[in-house]
C-alpha cells in the first residue's frame, strides 16, 4: 500500500474577497439590473469568502481570446507547480533525484509538451522520470490521481511518486457567456495547485514510518464509477474562445441516486461500514454538491467541515481542491480512517480509502 509522505497546497498571491470579484464580474457579465441581482445572489450564496487568482483582478477585463489565456496559463502555472513541488519534497525529506514517477493533472490549460515536461526540465528531475500527464478528469482528478499513483506504487513498492495538480480556473473566463452555468462557475472557482509525495510500502521512508511516533496515511483501496447518461452534466465545451463550462442542475440528483451505493461497496470490500469512517474528505464542489454528499451518506452535521472551510477560504480549485482539503485535515492518530472523494466530468466519481498508521 502506498504511503502519503506529504501534501503541499499552493495558491497565487492575488487574493480577493468574494464581493470584490463579484463586483468586477458584474460590470461585464450582467448588463441588466435583473441579471446583476441574480449573479450577486448566486455568488453570495456560495459560502466563499476569498479566492486567489493568477492575475491581478483588474487584468481580467482585458482578456481576449483563448490564445492569450492559454499562454497566460503556461506563464503562471509553472512557477505555482514548482512551489508546490518544492514544499512537498522538503516536507518529505526528499529531492527531485528521488522521484521515479510523476502524475500531472490540469483541466484549465492545454500544452504540448505538457506542463509536467516543462516542470521536470525546470526543476532538473532525472531524465528517466516516468510521466503521466492527464487532461479531462477535471474536478475528480485530485482523488483519481491519488488512486492511480497508489496503483503504480503497488507494482513499484520501493518507488517514490509525485502527484501534481495545477488549476488556473480564472483564465477560462467567458465574457460573452450569459448562461447560469457561467454565473455559478464565476462564483465558485479559484486558482491553486497542490503536490503530493507518495512512496511504496518498501521504500525506506515508508518502512521508517512504521516505527515512527507520527502516523502517516496510506491508500488502502479505491473505487471508480462512471455514471450513465451524464456526459452533458459536468465539463467543458471547447471552442474558438476556449473553455465554456457545462454544469447541469441535475448533479445533486445524480449524487442522490448513485453515490452512497459506491461508497458502501468500497467499504464492504474492506469489511467496513460508514460508521467505521472517522474523516470524510470531500471535494468542495459548491454548496449544493457538499449538501448532496452529506444527505446521500446520511452524515452528521459537521462531518464535512474541512471541505466547507476550504471552500470558504479558497473556493473550488477543481482537481487541486480535494488535495487542499486533505492538507487541511493534517495529522491524525494511528488507526484513523478517512474516505476522500470527488466528482468530475463523465460524470465520474472517485473514492479513496485512507488509513493513518
mmCIF file of C-alpha atoms in Angstrom:
data_model
loop_
_atom_site.group_PDB
_atom_site.id
_atom_site.type_symbol
_atom_site.label_atom_id
_atom_site.label_comp_id
_atom_site.label_asym_id
_atom_site.label_seq_id
_atom_site.Cartn_x
_atom_site.Cartn_y
_atom_site.Cartn_z
ATOM 1 C CA UNK A 1 0.000 0.000 0.000
ATOM 2 C CA UNK A 2 1.271 3.444 -0.904
ATOM 3 C CA UNK A 3 2.093 5.932 1.841
ATOM 4 C CA UNK A 4 1.383 9.648 1.597
ATOM 5 C CA UNK A 5 4.534 11.339 2.878
ATOM 6 C CA UNK A 6 3.485 14.957 2.359
ATOM 7 C CA UNK A 7 0.810 17.207 0.891
ATOM 8 C CA UNK A 8 1.668 20.767 -0.113
ATOM 9 C CA UNK A 9 -1.057 23.170 -1.268
ATOM 10 C CA UNK A 10 -0.112 26.320 -3.179
ATOM 11 C CA UNK A 11 -2.021 29.491 -4.065
ATOM 12 C CA UNK A 12 -1.306 32.531 -6.262
ATOM 13 C CA UNK A 13 -0.517 35.746 -4.422
ATOM 14 C CA UNK A 14 -3.533 37.688 -5.732
ATOM 15 C CA UNK A 15 -6.199 37.176 -3.034
ATOM 16 C CA UNK A 16 -9.547 38.946 -3.254
ATOM 17 C CA UNK A 17 -12.730 38.985 -1.236
ATOM 18 C CA UNK A 18 -15.650 37.278 -2.918
ATOM 19 C CA UNK A 19 -17.651 40.515 -3.048
ATOM 20 C CA UNK A 20 -14.784 42.296 -4.816
ATOM 21 C CA UNK A 21 -14.604 39.601 -7.510
ATOM 22 C CA UNK A 22 -18.374 39.659 -7.906
ATOM 23 C CA UNK A 23 -18.353 43.410 -8.434
ATOM 24 C CA UNK A 24 -15.732 43.189 -11.175
ATOM 25 C CA UNK A 25 -17.581 40.409 -12.984
ATOM 26 C CA UNK A 26 -20.999 42.012 -12.681
ATOM 27 C CA UNK A 27 -19.809 45.077 -14.581
ATOM 28 C CA UNK A 28 -19.306 42.952 -17.698
ATOM 29 C CA UNK A 29 -21.383 39.776 -17.306
ATOM 30 C CA UNK A 30 -24.615 41.364 -16.088
ATOM 31 C CA UNK A 31 -25.672 44.281 -18.260
ATOM 32 C CA UNK A 32 -29.212 44.487 -16.835
ATOM 33 C CA UNK A 33 -30.296 45.041 -13.195
ATOM 34 C CA UNK A 34 -32.127 41.694 -13.023
ATOM 35 C CA UNK A 35 -29.094 39.768 -14.304
ATOM 36 C CA UNK A 36 -26.814 41.634 -11.909
ATOM 37 C CA UNK A 37 -29.090 40.741 -8.989
ATOM 38 C CA UNK A 38 -29.018 37.045 -9.943
ATOM 39 C CA UNK A 39 -25.220 36.995 -10.230
ATOM 40 C CA UNK A 40 -24.795 38.746 -6.892
ATOM 41 C CA UNK A 41 -27.253 36.400 -5.184
ATOM 42 C CA UNK A 42 -25.615 33.238 -6.593
ATOM 43 C CA UNK A 43 -22.118 34.418 -5.670
ATOM 44 C CA UNK A 44 -23.178 35.450 -2.152
ATOM 45 C CA UNK A 45 -24.800 32.061 -1.558
ATOM 46 C CA UNK A 46 -21.608 30.175 -2.420
ATOM 47 C CA UNK A 47 -20.228 30.263 1.130
ATOM 48 C CA UNK A 48 -16.919 31.543 -0.269
ATOM 49 C CA UNK A 49 -15.193 34.454 1.436
ATOM 50 C CA UNK A 50 -11.923 34.652 -0.524
ATOM 51 C CA UNK A 51 -10.466 33.428 -3.793
ATOM 52 C CA UNK A 52 -6.923 33.528 -5.178
ATOM 53 C CA UNK A 53 -6.378 34.477 -8.823
ATOM 54 C CA UNK A 54 -3.456 34.006 -11.194
ATOM 55 C CA UNK A 55 -3.660 37.632 -12.371
ATOM 56 C CA UNK A 56 -4.340 40.907 -10.601
ATOM 57 C CA UNK A 57 -8.093 41.408 -10.630
ATOM 58 C CA UNK A 58 -8.037 44.442 -12.922
ATOM 59 C CA UNK A 59 -6.325 42.494 -15.724
ATOM 60 C CA UNK A 60 -9.251 40.140 -16.344
ATOM 61 C CA UNK A 61 -11.341 42.808 -18.063
ATOM 62 C CA UNK A 62 -8.786 42.953 -20.883
ATOM 63 C CA UNK A 63 -8.548 39.217 -21.607
ATOM 64 C CA UNK A 64 -9.405 38.499 -25.229
ATOM 65 C CA UNK A 65 -9.395 35.004 -26.663
ATOM 66 C CA UNK A 66 -8.103 31.527 -25.997
ATOM 67 C CA UNK A 67 -4.609 32.099 -27.425
ATOM 68 C CA UNK A 68 -3.956 34.786 -24.831
ATOM 69 C CA UNK A 69 -5.415 32.962 -21.854
ATOM 70 C CA UNK A 70 -3.708 29.684 -22.716
ATOM 71 C CA UNK A 71 -0.363 31.477 -22.976
ATOM 72 C CA UNK A 72 -1.034 33.043 -19.581
ATOM 73 C CA UNK A 73 -1.729 29.577 -18.197
ATOM 74 C CA UNK A 74 1.705 28.397 -19.309
ATOM 75 C CA UNK A 75 3.331 31.503 -17.817
ATOM 76 C CA UNK A 76 1.691 31.328 -14.395
ATOM 77 C CA UNK A 77 1.048 27.602 -13.860
ATOM 78 C CA UNK A 78 4.697 26.519 -13.968
ATOM 79 C CA UNK A 79 6.004 28.623 -11.038
ATOM 80 C CA UNK A 80 2.943 27.697 -8.984
ATOM 81 C CA UNK A 81 3.602 23.987 -9.609
ATOM 82 C CA UNK A 82 7.295 24.426 -8.807
ATOM 83 C CA UNK A 83 6.462 26.000 -5.463
ATOM 84 C CA UNK A 84 4.105 23.177 -4.516
ATOM 85 C CA UNK A 85 6.629 20.503 -5.522
ATOM 86 C CA UNK A 86 9.491 22.114 -3.617
ATOM 87 C CA UNK A 87 7.373 22.365 -0.481
ATOM 88 C CA UNK A 88 6.135 18.771 -0.733
ATOM 89 C CA UNK A 89 9.609 17.321 -1.325
ATOM 90 C CA UNK A 90 11.090 19.372 1.507
ATOM 91 C CA UNK A 91 8.417 18.168 3.935
ATOM 92 C CA UNK A 92 9.025 14.554 2.869
ATOM 93 C CA UNK A 93 12.811 14.949 3.201
ATOM 94 C CA UNK A 94 13.398 14.048 -0.460
ATOM 95 C CA UNK A 95 14.857 15.660 -3.567
ATOM 96 C CA UNK A 96 13.941 15.598 -7.249
ATOM 97 C CA UNK A 97 16.529 12.839 -7.737
ATOM 98 C CA UNK A 98 14.441 10.542 -5.552
ATOM 99 C CA UNK A 99 11.298 10.805 -7.692
ATOM 100 C CA UNK A 100 10.556 7.936 -10.080
ATOM 101 C CA UNK A 101 7.054 8.778 -11.294
ATOM 102 C CA UNK A 102 5.076 11.976 -11.893
ATOM 103 C CA UNK A 103 1.309 12.067 -12.371
ATOM 104 C CA UNK A 104 0.302 15.545 -13.501
ATOM 105 C CA UNK A 105 -3.213 16.858 -13.931
ATOM 106 C CA UNK A 106 -4.936 20.013 -15.086
ATOM 107 C CA UNK A 107 -8.121 20.852 -16.940
ATOM 108 C CA UNK A 108 -7.607 24.606 -17.391
ATOM 109 C CA UNK A 109 -4.727 24.788 -19.878
ATOM 110 C CA UNK A 110 -3.521 22.837 -22.919
ATOM 111 C CA UNK A 111 0.110 22.368 -23.925
ATOM 112 C CA UNK A 112 2.352 20.003 -25.859
ATOM 113 C CA UNK A 113 4.861 19.383 -24.431
ATOM 114 C CA UNK A 114 2.644 19.245 -21.379
ATOM 115 C CA UNK A 115 3.391 21.266 -18.271
ATOM 116 C CA UNK A 116 4.850 18.277 -16.433
ATOM 117 C CA UNK A 117 7.618 18.039 -19.050
ATOM 118 C CA UNK A 118 8.430 21.720 -18.522
ATOM 119 C CA UNK A 119 8.313 21.139 -14.754
ATOM 120 C CA UNK A 120 10.685 18.173 -14.998
ATOM 121 C CA UNK A 121 13.115 20.246 -17.038
ATOM 122 C CA UNK A 122 12.951 23.415 -14.963
ATOM 123 C CA UNK A 123 13.456 21.512 -11.697
ATOM 124 C CA UNK A 124 16.069 19.082 -13.110
ATOM 125 C CA UNK A 125 14.257 15.817 -12.418
ATOM 126 C CA UNK A 126 16.023 12.646 -13.558
ATOM 127 C CA UNK A 127 15.858 12.057 -17.298
ATOM 128 C CA UNK A 128 14.287 8.618 -16.728
ATOM 129 C CA UNK A 129 11.325 10.106 -14.821
ATOM 130 C CA UNK A 130 8.106 8.345 -15.788
ATOM 131 C CA UNK A 131 5.441 10.954 -16.542
ATOM 132 C CA UNK A 132 1.686 10.615 -16.939
ATOM 133 C CA UNK A 133 0.017 13.914 -17.916
ATOM 134 C CA UNK A 134 -3.763 13.954 -17.510
ATOM 135 C CA UNK A 135 -6.318 16.304 -19.044
ATOM 136 C CA UNK A 136 -10.103 15.860 -18.882
ATOM 137 C CA UNK A 137 -10.647 14.322 -15.470
ATOM 138 C CA UNK A 138 -11.496 17.775 -14.139
ATOM 139 C CA UNK A 139 -12.525 18.093 -10.505
ATOM 140 C CA UNK A 140 -12.204 14.359 -9.887
ATOM 141 C CA UNK A 141 -8.522 14.275 -10.823
ATOM 142 C CA UNK A 142 -7.115 15.017 -7.367
ATOM 143 C CA UNK A 143 -8.789 11.915 -5.977
ATOM 144 C CA UNK A 144 -8.151 9.892 -9.134
ATOM 145 C CA UNK A 145 -4.503 10.919 -9.081
ATOM 146 C CA UNK A 146 -4.041 9.558 -5.563
ATOM 147 C CA UNK A 147 -5.617 6.277 -6.637
ATOM 148 C CA UNK A 148 -3.615 5.931 -9.868
ATOM 149 C CA UNK A 149 -0.321 6.790 -8.147
ATOM 150 C CA UNK A 150 -1.124 4.168 -5.495
ATOM 151 C CA UNK A 151 -1.769 1.675 -8.306
ATOM 152 C CA UNK A 152 1.652 2.472 -9.772
ATOM 153 C CA UNK A 153 3.410 2.112 -6.422
ATOM 154 C CA UNK A 154 1.752 -1.243 -5.795
ATOM 155 C CA UNK A 155 3.850 -2.517 -8.690
ATOM 156 C CA UNK A 156 6.906 -0.459 -7.691
ATOM 157 C CA UNK A 157 6.971 -0.825 -3.881
ATOM 158 C CA UNK A 158 10.385 0.834 -3.458
ATOM 159 C CA UNK A 159 9.453 3.806 -5.636
ATOM 160 C CA UNK A 160 8.627 7.459 -4.991
ATOM 161 C CA UNK A 161 5.894 9.239 -6.912
ATOM 162 C CA UNK A 162 4.577 12.765 -7.183
ATOM 163 C CA UNK A 163 1.010 13.841 -7.840
ATOM 164 C CA UNK A 164 0.888 17.445 -9.091
ATOM 165 C CA UNK A 165 -2.284 19.405 -9.807
ATOM 166 C CA UNK A 166 -2.418 22.949 -11.184
ATOM 167 C CA UNK A 167 -5.701 24.687 -11.998
ATOM 168 C CA UNK A 168 -5.998 28.327 -13.110
ATOM 169 C CA UNK A 169 -9.766 28.351 -13.422
ATOM 170 C CA UNK A 170 -9.951 32.147 -13.670
ATOM 171 C CA UNK A 171 -8.279 32.031 -17.090
ATOM 172 C CA UNK A 172 -11.249 30.140 -18.544
ATOM 173 C CA UNK A 173 -13.463 33.218 -18.042
ATOM 174 C CA UNK A 174 -16.004 33.705 -20.854
ATOM 175 C CA UNK A 175 -17.230 37.293 -21.028
ATOM 176 C CA UNK A 176 -19.941 36.566 -23.627
ATOM 177 C CA UNK A 177 -21.477 33.578 -21.845
ATOM 178 C CA UNK A 178 -24.685 34.593 -20.044
ATOM 179 C CA UNK A 179 -25.662 31.045 -19.058
ATOM 180 C CA UNK A 180 -26.498 30.083 -15.480
ATOM 181 C CA UNK A 181 -23.585 27.623 -15.572
ATOM 182 C CA UNK A 182 -21.211 30.534 -16.187
ATOM 183 C CA UNK A 183 -22.858 32.603 -13.447
ATOM 184 C CA UNK A 184 -22.334 29.749 -10.992
ATOM 185 C CA UNK A 185 -18.837 28.942 -12.243
ATOM 186 C CA UNK A 186 -17.620 32.517 -11.969
ATOM 187 C CA UNK A 187 -18.820 32.475 -8.363
ATOM 188 C CA UNK A 188 -17.126 29.321 -7.080
ATOM 189 C CA UNK A 189 -13.892 28.556 -8.956
ATOM 190 C CA UNK A 190 -10.491 29.821 -7.839
ATOM 191 C CA UNK A 191 -6.867 29.196 -8.788
ATOM 192 C CA UNK A 192 -4.445 26.929 -6.997
ATOM 193 C CA UNK A 193 -2.127 23.944 -7.081
ATOM 194 C CA UNK A 194 -1.070 21.036 -4.898
ATOM 195 C CA UNK A 195 1.689 18.439 -4.803
ATOM 196 C CA UNK A 196 1.586 15.095 -3.006
ATOM 197 C CA UNK A 197 4.611 12.876 -2.370
ATOM 198 C CA UNK A 198 3.869 9.167 -2.071
ATOM 199 C CA UNK A 199 6.111 6.146 -1.541
ATOM 200 C CA UNK A 200 5.718 2.407 -1.948
ATOM 201 C CA UNK A 201 5.481 0.242 1.154
ATOM 202 C CA UNK A 202 9.078 -0.983 0.815
ATOM 203 C CA UNK A 203 10.646 2.447 0.417
ATOM 204 C CA UNK A 204 12.902 3.329 3.388
ATOM 205 C CA UNK A 205 10.704 6.258 4.434
ATOM 206 C CA UNK A 206 7.601 4.074 4.385
ATOM 207 C CA UNK A 207 9.401 1.423 6.427
ATOM 208 C CA UNK A 208 10.616 4.072 8.867
ATOM 209 C CA UNK A 209 7.073 5.387 9.242
ATOM 210 C CA UNK A 210 6.052 2.078 10.786
ATOM 211 C CA UNK A 211 8.422 2.767 13.663
ATOM 212 C CA UNK A 212 7.683 6.486 13.946
ATOM 213 C CA UNK A 213 5.524 8.248 16.510
ATOM 214 C CA UNK A 214 3.889 10.189 13.658
ATOM 215 C CA UNK A 215 1.197 8.262 11.805
ATOM 216 C CA UNK A 216 1.121 8.700 8.016
ATOM 217 C CA UNK A 217 -1.862 7.962 5.778
ATOM 218 C CA UNK A 218 -1.732 5.058 3.385
ATOM 219 C CA UNK A 219 -4.048 4.294 0.490
ATOM 220 C CA UNK A 220 -5.973 1.181 1.473
ATOM 221 C CA UNK A 221 -8.313 0.900 -1.522
ATOM 222 C CA UNK A 222 -10.021 2.934 -4.223
ATOM 223 C CA UNK A 223 -13.093 2.733 -6.422
ATOM 224 C CA UNK A 224 -14.098 4.482 -9.642
ATOM 225 C CA UNK A 225 -17.600 4.901 -11.014
ATOM 226 C CA UNK A 226 -18.795 6.300 -14.335
ATOM 227 C CA UNK A 227 -22.456 7.238 -14.091
ATOM 228 C CA UNK A 228 -24.646 6.508 -17.144
ATOM 229 C CA UNK A 229 -26.340 9.193 -19.247
ATOM 230 C CA UNK A 230 -24.448 12.029 -17.567
ATOM 231 C CA UNK A 231 -21.921 13.189 -20.183
ATOM 232 C CA UNK A 232 -23.510 16.635 -20.538
ATOM 233 C CA UNK A 233 -23.718 17.394 -16.815
ATOM 234 C CA UNK A 234 -20.160 18.463 -15.927
ATOM 235 C CA UNK A 235 -17.327 19.505 -18.206
ATOM 236 C CA UNK A 236 -16.178 21.888 -20.905
ATOM 237 C CA UNK A 237 -17.458 22.750 -24.336
ATOM 238 C CA UNK A 238 -14.203 23.601 -26.084
ATOM 239 C CA UNK A 239 -14.353 26.032 -28.986
ATOM 240 C CA UNK A 240 -12.744 29.024 -30.646
ATOM 241 C CA UNK A 241 -12.950 31.113 -27.490
ATOM 242 C CA UNK A 242 -11.681 28.390 -25.160
ATOM 243 C CA UNK A 243 -13.494 26.569 -22.363
ATOM 244 C CA UNK A 244 -17.214 27.105 -21.742
ATOM 245 C CA UNK A 245 -18.472 25.493 -18.555
ATOM 246 C CA UNK A 246 -21.068 22.712 -18.530
ATOM 247 C CA UNK A 247 -22.665 22.446 -15.084
ATOM 248 C CA UNK A 248 -26.158 20.976 -15.027
ATOM 249 C CA UNK A 249 -28.694 21.449 -12.260
ATOM 250 C CA UNK A 250 -29.177 17.667 -12.107
ATOM 251 C CA UNK A 251 -25.821 16.865 -10.483
ATOM 252 C CA UNK A 252 -27.241 16.752 -6.917
ATOM 253 C CA UNK A 253 -29.902 14.280 -8.065
ATOM 254 C CA UNK A 254 -27.166 12.180 -9.665
ATOM 255 C CA UNK A 255 -25.358 12.096 -6.318
ATOM 256 C CA UNK A 256 -28.566 11.179 -4.517
ATOM 257 C CA UNK A 257 -29.162 8.235 -6.839
ATOM 258 C CA UNK A 258 -25.673 6.784 -7.145
ATOM 259 C CA UNK A 259 -23.077 7.972 -4.667
ATOM 260 C CA UNK A 260 -23.911 6.098 -1.463
ATOM 261 C CA UNK A 261 -24.011 2.717 -3.200
ATOM 262 C CA UNK A 262 -20.450 3.201 -4.450
ATOM 263 C CA UNK A 263 -19.226 4.235 -1.015
ATOM 264 C CA UNK A 264 -20.882 1.241 0.623
ATOM 265 C CA UNK A 265 -19.404 -1.128 -1.973
ATOM 266 C CA UNK A 266 -15.874 0.164 -1.408
ATOM 267 C CA UNK A 267 -16.213 -0.081 2.358
ATOM 268 C CA UNK A 268 -17.842 -3.525 2.255
ATOM 269 C CA UNK A 269 -14.925 -4.877 0.227
ATOM 270 C CA UNK A 270 -12.720 -3.938 3.210
ATOM 271 C CA UNK A 271 -15.151 -5.339 5.779
ATOM 272 C CA UNK A 272 -16.227 -1.838 6.821
ATOM 273 C CA UNK A 273 -19.376 0.277 7.026
ATOM 274 C CA UNK A 274 -19.883 4.048 7.080
ATOM 275 C CA UNK A 275 -19.688 4.163 10.865
ATOM 276 C CA UNK A 276 -16.068 2.952 10.613
ATOM 277 C CA UNK A 277 -15.039 6.123 8.740
ATOM 278 C CA UNK A 278 -13.622 8.815 11.020
ATOM 279 C CA UNK A 279 -12.944 11.573 8.453
ATOM 280 C CA UNK A 280 -14.856 12.476 5.304
ATOM 281 C CA UNK A 281 -12.607 14.385 2.872
ATOM 282 C CA UNK A 282 -14.932 15.765 0.213
ATOM 283 C CA UNK A 283 -14.224 17.741 -2.923
ATOM 284 C CA UNK A 284 -15.692 21.207 -2.228
ATOM 285 C CA UNK A 285 -17.570 21.475 -5.492
ATOM 286 C CA UNK A 286 -20.063 24.021 -4.186
ATOM 287 C CA UNK A 287 -22.744 24.280 -1.513
ATOM 288 C CA UNK A 288 -25.299 22.068 -3.273
ATOM 289 C CA UNK A 289 -22.662 19.418 -4.010
ATOM 290 C CA UNK A 290 -21.498 19.251 -0.389
ATOM 291 C CA UNK A 291 -25.084 19.204 0.867
ATOM 292 C CA UNK A 292 -25.882 16.354 -1.537
ATOM 293 C CA UNK A 293 -22.851 14.337 -0.406
ATOM 294 C CA UNK A 294 -23.881 14.740 3.229
ATOM 295 C CA UNK A 295 -27.511 13.847 2.545
ATOM 296 C CA UNK A 296 -26.686 10.805 0.416
ATOM 297 C CA UNK A 297 -24.356 9.417 3.089
ATOM 298 C CA UNK A 298 -26.616 10.473 5.999
ATOM 299 C CA UNK A 299 -23.679 12.208 7.656
ATOM 300 C CA UNK A 300 -23.854 14.018 10.965
ATOM 301 C CA UNK A 301 -23.743 17.834 10.930
ATOM 302 C CA UNK A 302 -20.152 18.975 10.701
ATOM 303 C CA UNK A 303 -18.868 15.794 9.062
ATOM 304 C CA UNK A 304 -17.727 17.756 6.001
ATOM 305 C CA UNK A 305 -16.417 20.731 7.987
ATOM 306 C CA UNK A 306 -12.937 20.536 6.433
ATOM 307 C CA UNK A 307 -14.407 20.804 2.929
ATOM 308 C CA UNK A 308 -16.681 23.713 3.860
ATOM 309 C CA UNK A 309 -13.787 25.570 5.486
ATOM 310 C CA UNK A 310 -11.525 25.042 2.470
ATOM 311 C CA UNK A 311 -14.252 26.197 0.094
ATOM 312 C CA UNK A 312 -14.800 29.346 2.155
ATOM 313 C CA UNK A 313 -11.085 30.123 2.201
ATOM 314 C CA UNK A 314 -10.131 29.436 -1.446
ATOM 315 C CA UNK A 315 -13.204 28.333 -3.415
ATOM 316 C CA UNK A 316 -13.387 25.318 -5.740
ATOM 317 C CA UNK A 317 -9.910 24.693 -7.199
ATOM 318 C CA UNK A 318 -11.067 21.886 -9.500
ATOM 319 C CA UNK A 319 -8.634 18.934 -9.237
ATOM 320 C CA UNK A 320 -6.487 20.650 -6.589
ATOM 321 C CA UNK A 321 -9.393 21.340 -4.223
ATOM 322 C CA UNK A 322 -9.702 17.950 -2.536
ATOM 323 C CA UNK A 323 -5.923 17.901 -2.042
ATOM 324 C CA UNK A 324 -6.208 21.230 -0.213
ATOM 325 C CA UNK A 325 -8.862 19.609 1.992
ATOM 326 C CA UNK A 326 -6.529 16.658 2.627
ATOM 327 C CA UNK A 327 -3.781 19.086 3.638
ATOM 328 C CA UNK A 328 -6.201 20.866 5.979
ATOM 329 C CA UNK A 329 -7.084 17.574 7.695
ATOM 330 C CA UNK A 330 -3.391 17.208 8.550
ATOM 331 C CA UNK A 331 -2.034 14.672 11.025
ATOM 332 C CA UNK A 332 -4.392 12.182 12.617
ATOM 333 C CA UNK A 333 -3.892 9.480 15.259
ATOM 334 C CA UNK A 334 -2.941 5.989 14.170
ATOM 335 C CA UNK A 335 -5.987 3.959 13.223
ATOM 336 C CA UNK A 336 -7.913 6.930 11.794
ATOM 337 C CA UNK A 337 -9.813 6.006 8.646
ATOM 338 C CA UNK A 338 -10.820 8.575 6.045
ATOM 339 C CA UNK A 339 -12.728 8.462 2.806
ATOM 340 C CA UNK A 340 -11.557 11.014 0.233
ATOM 341 C CA UNK A 341 -13.846 11.565 -2.752
ATOM 342 C CA UNK A 342 -14.675 13.793 -5.696
ATOM 343 C CA UNK A 343 -16.859 14.056 -8.802
ATOM 344 C CA UNK A 344 -15.812 15.131 -12.276
ATOM 345 C CA UNK A 345 -16.750 15.058 -15.956
ATOM 346 C CA UNK A 346 -18.248 11.825 -17.161
ATOM 347 C CA UNK A 347 -19.895 12.054 -14.607
ATOM 348 C CA UNK A 348 -17.188 10.169 -12.746
ATOM 349 C CA UNK A 349 -16.833 9.540 -9.029
ATOM 350 C CA UNK A 350 -13.534 8.583 -7.437
ATOM 351 C CA UNK A 351 -13.312 7.215 -3.897
ATOM 352 C CA UNK A 352 -10.062 6.682 -1.972
ATOM 353 C CA UNK A 353 -9.958 4.932 1.394
ATOM 354 C CA UNK A 354 -7.109 6.140 3.626
ATOM 355 C CA UNK A 355 -5.830 4.898 6.985
ATOM 356 C CA UNK A 356 -3.289 6.591 9.245
ATOM 357 C CA UNK A 357 -0.853 4.021 10.596
#
